[in-house]
Amino acid sequence: MNPELVNKNHVLQAITEFDRLGRDAFLKKYDFGKSKQYLLLHEEKPYDSKPIYGVAHGFATKEFLSAEDFSGGIAAAVGYLQDLGFEIADKYSDTNRAWL
């Protein structure tokens, strides 16, 4: 895994792919489940953080990560996304969002 090679544009490519395919098809194509706790927010829409990061890594390096390749918590996918300037919501602590 090479998180230093992933930039904001790679994440936006993954978001575009997610929107194009739809959530269920995206998760199936890249062999991920739904995020258990953290969601990436982009333009007020929620996205599964770990799958988005795994696919963004693939766009950056041609090595698409699977769910087993890294943690989805603050120390990995969520932290990498935050470092790139993306907003993250915690499904258990952010109760003001209607979609949680």
PDB file of C-alpha atoms in Angstrom:
ATOM      1  CA  MET A   1       0.000   0.000   0.000  1.00  0.00           C
ATOM      2  CA  ASN A   2       1.304   3.437  -0.977  1.00  0.00           C
ATOM      3  CA  PRO A   3      -0.925   6.121   0.597  1.00  0.00           C
ATOM      4  CA  GLU A   4       1.515   8.872  -0.346  1.00  0.00           C
ATOM      5  CA  LEU A   5       0.664   8.273  -4.031  1.00  0.00           C
ATOM      6  CA  VAL A   6      -3.083   8.829  -3.564  1.00  0.00           C
ATOM      7  CA  ASN A   7      -4.242  12.401  -4.106  1.00  0.00           C
ATOM      8  CA  LYS A   8      -7.562  14.195  -4.003  1.00  0.00           C
ATOM      9  CA  ASN A   9      -8.175  13.620  -7.718  1.00  0.00           C
ATOM     10  CA  HIS A  10      -7.937   9.848  -7.249  1.00  0.00           C
ATOM     11  CA  VAL A  11     -10.547  10.030  -4.497  1.00  0.00           C
ATOM     12  CA  LEU A  12     -12.795  12.133  -6.721  1.00  0.00           C
ATOM     13  CA  GLN A  13     -12.395   9.500  -9.482  1.00  0.00           C
ATOM     14  CA  ALA A  14     -13.533   6.838  -7.004  1.00  0.00           C
ATOM     15  CA  ILE A  15     -16.520   8.989  -5.996  1.00  0.00           C
ATOM     16  CA  THR A  16     -17.444   9.410  -9.667  1.00  0.00           C
ATOM     17  CA  GLU A  17     -17.247   5.639 -10.152  1.00  0.00           C
ATOM     18  CA  PHE A  18     -19.416   5.123  -7.040  1.00  0.00           C
ATOM     19  CA  ASP A  19     -22.030   7.543  -8.393  1.00  0.00           C
ATOM     20  CA  ARG A  20     -21.929   5.992 -11.867  1.00  0.00           C
ATOM     21  CA  LEU A  21     -22.372   2.423 -10.657  1.00  0.00           C
ATOM     22  CA  GLY A  22     -24.479   3.058  -7.561  1.00  0.00           C
ATOM     23  CA  ARG A  23     -23.537   1.954  -4.066  1.00  0.00           C
ATOM     24  CA  ASP A  24     -24.410  -1.734  -4.257  1.00  0.00           C
ATOM     25  CA  ALA A  25     -22.760  -2.318  -7.647  1.00  0.00           C
ATOM     26  CA  PHE A  26     -19.646  -0.357  -6.599  1.00  0.00           C
ATOM     27  CA  LEU A  27     -19.251  -2.365  -3.402  1.00  0.00           C
ATOM     28  CA  LYS A  28     -19.785  -5.629  -5.269  1.00  0.00           C
ATOM     29  CA  LYS A  29     -17.381  -4.759  -8.102  1.00  0.00           C
ATOM     30  CA  TYR A  30     -14.573  -3.912  -5.687  1.00  0.00           C
ATOM     31  CA  ASP A  31     -15.490  -6.592  -3.107  1.00  0.00           C
ATOM     32  CA  PHE A  32     -16.264  -4.361  -0.122  1.00  0.00           C
ATOM     33  CA  GLY A  33     -19.047  -4.276   2.403  1.00  0.00           C
ATOM     34  CA  LYS A  34     -20.809  -1.163   3.642  1.00  0.00           C
ATOM     35  CA  SER A  35     -18.875   1.055   6.027  1.00  0.00           C
ATOM     36  CA  LYS A  36     -19.606   0.164   9.621  1.00  0.00           C
ATOM     37  CA  GLN A  37     -18.803   3.492  11.250  1.00  0.00           C
ATOM     38  CA  TYR A  38     -17.236   6.181   9.059  1.00  0.00           C
ATOM     39  CA  LEU A  39     -18.596   7.827   5.942  1.00  0.00           C
ATOM     40  CA  LEU A  40     -16.851  10.233   3.623  1.00  0.00           C
ATOM     41  CA  LEU A  41     -19.005  13.266   2.853  1.00  0.00           C
ATOM     42  CA  HIS A  42     -18.713  14.949  -0.498  1.00  0.00           C
ATOM     43  CA  GLU A  43     -21.166  17.586  -1.671  1.00  0.00           C
ATOM     44  CA  GLU A  44     -23.417  16.544   1.225  1.00  0.00           C
ATOM     45  CA  LYS A  45     -23.604  12.938   0.009  1.00  0.00           C
ATOM     46  CA  PRO A  46     -22.321   9.998   2.069  1.00  0.00           C
ATOM     47  CA  TYR A  47     -19.851   7.466   0.675  1.00  0.00           C
ATOM     48  CA  ASP A  48     -18.384   4.351   2.257  1.00  0.00           C
ATOM     49  CA  SER A  49     -14.941   5.542   3.337  1.00  0.00           C
ATOM     50  CA  LYS A  50     -12.867   2.358   3.153  1.00  0.00           C
ATOM     51  CA  PRO A  51     -14.146   1.283  -0.295  1.00  0.00           C
ATOM     52  CA  ILE A  52     -13.655   4.783  -1.690  1.00  0.00           C
ATOM     53  CA  TYR A  53     -10.090   4.862  -0.423  1.00  0.00           C
ATOM     54  CA  GLY A  54      -9.341   1.337  -1.696  1.00  0.00           C
ATOM     55  CA  VAL A  55     -10.537   2.244  -5.183  1.00  0.00           C
ATOM     56  CA  ALA A  56      -8.745   5.612  -5.115  1.00  0.00           C
ATOM     57  CA  HIS A  57      -5.555   3.723  -4.257  1.00  0.00           C
ATOM     58  CA  GLY A  58      -6.166   1.558  -7.311  1.00  0.00           C
ATOM     59  CA  PHE A  59      -6.584   4.568  -9.561  1.00  0.00           C
ATOM     60  CA  ALA A  60      -3.322   5.982  -8.177  1.00  0.00           C
ATOM     61  CA  THR A  61      -1.196   2.831  -8.229  1.00  0.00           C
ATOM     62  CA  LYS A  62      -3.094   0.169 -10.258  1.00  0.00           C
ATOM     63  CA  GLU A  63      -3.204  -1.805  -6.964  1.00  0.00           C
ATOM     64  CA  PHE A  64      -6.839  -1.844  -5.889  1.00  0.00           C
ATOM     65  CA  LEU A  65      -7.038  -2.576  -2.179  1.00  0.00           C
ATOM     66  CA  SER A  66      -9.463  -5.059  -0.706  1.00  0.00           C
ATOM     67  CA  ALA A  67     -11.183  -4.796   2.654  1.00  0.00           C
ATOM     68  CA  GLU A  68      -8.510  -7.033   4.183  1.00  0.00           C
ATOM     69  CA  ASP A  69      -5.606  -4.874   2.978  1.00  0.00           C
ATOM     70  CA  PHE A  70      -6.065  -2.110   5.523  1.00  0.00           C
ATOM     71  CA  SER A  71      -8.067  -0.809   8.439  1.00  0.00           C
ATOM     72  CA  GLY A  72     -11.085   1.397   7.893  1.00  0.00           C
ATOM     73  CA  GLY A  73     -10.565   3.340  11.105  1.00  0.00           C
ATOM     74  CA  ILE A  74      -8.942   6.652  11.897  1.00  0.00           C
ATOM     75  CA  ALA A  75      -5.442   5.198  11.550  1.00  0.00           C
ATOM     76  CA  ALA A  76      -5.879   4.198   7.897  1.00  0.00           C
ATOM     77  CA  ALA A  77      -8.569   4.953   5.301  1.00  0.00           C
ATOM     78  CA  VAL A  78     -10.339   7.648   7.302  1.00  0.00           C
ATOM     79  CA  GLY A  79      -7.090   9.319   8.286  1.00  0.00           C
ATOM     80  CA  TYR A  80      -5.804   9.277   4.720  1.00  0.00           C
ATOM     81  CA  LEU A  81      -9.047  10.814   3.459  1.00  0.00           C
ATOM     82  CA  GLN A  82      -8.978  13.499   6.150  1.00  0.00           C
ATOM     83  CA  ASP A  83      -5.353  14.292   5.277  1.00  0.00           C
ATOM     84  CA  LEU A  84      -6.549  14.948   1.718  1.00  0.00           C
ATOM     85  CA  GLY A  85      -9.140  17.427   2.998  1.00  0.00           C
ATOM     86  CA  PHE A  86     -12.275  15.281   2.920  1.00  0.00           C
ATOM     87  CA  GLU A  87     -14.963  15.488   5.585  1.00  0.00           C
ATOM     88  CA  ILE A  88     -15.711  12.320   7.538  1.00  0.00           C
ATOM     89  CA  ALA A  89     -18.856  11.579   9.552  1.00  0.00           C
ATOM     90  CA  ASP A  90     -19.084   9.045  12.359  1.00  0.00           C
ATOM     91  CA  LYS A  91     -22.363   7.139  12.070  1.00  0.00           C
ATOM     92  CA  TYR A  92     -22.514   6.746  15.853  1.00  0.00           C
ATOM     93  CA  SER A  93     -21.720  10.270  17.003  1.00  0.00           C
ATOM     94  CA  ASP A  94     -23.112  12.509  14.265  1.00  0.00           C
ATOM     95  CA  THR A  95     -26.850  12.123  14.825  1.00  0.00           C
ATOM     96  CA  ASN A  96     -27.875  15.370  13.145  1.00  0.00           C
ATOM     97  CA  ARG A  97     -27.597  13.912   9.657  1.00  0.00           C
ATOM     98  CA  ALA A  98     -30.803  12.431   8.268  1.00  0.00           C
ATOM     99  CA  TRP A  99     -28.977   9.734   6.254  1.00  0.00           C
ATOM    100  CA  LEU A 100     -27.133   8.166   9.179  1.00  0.00           C
TER     101      LEU A 100
END
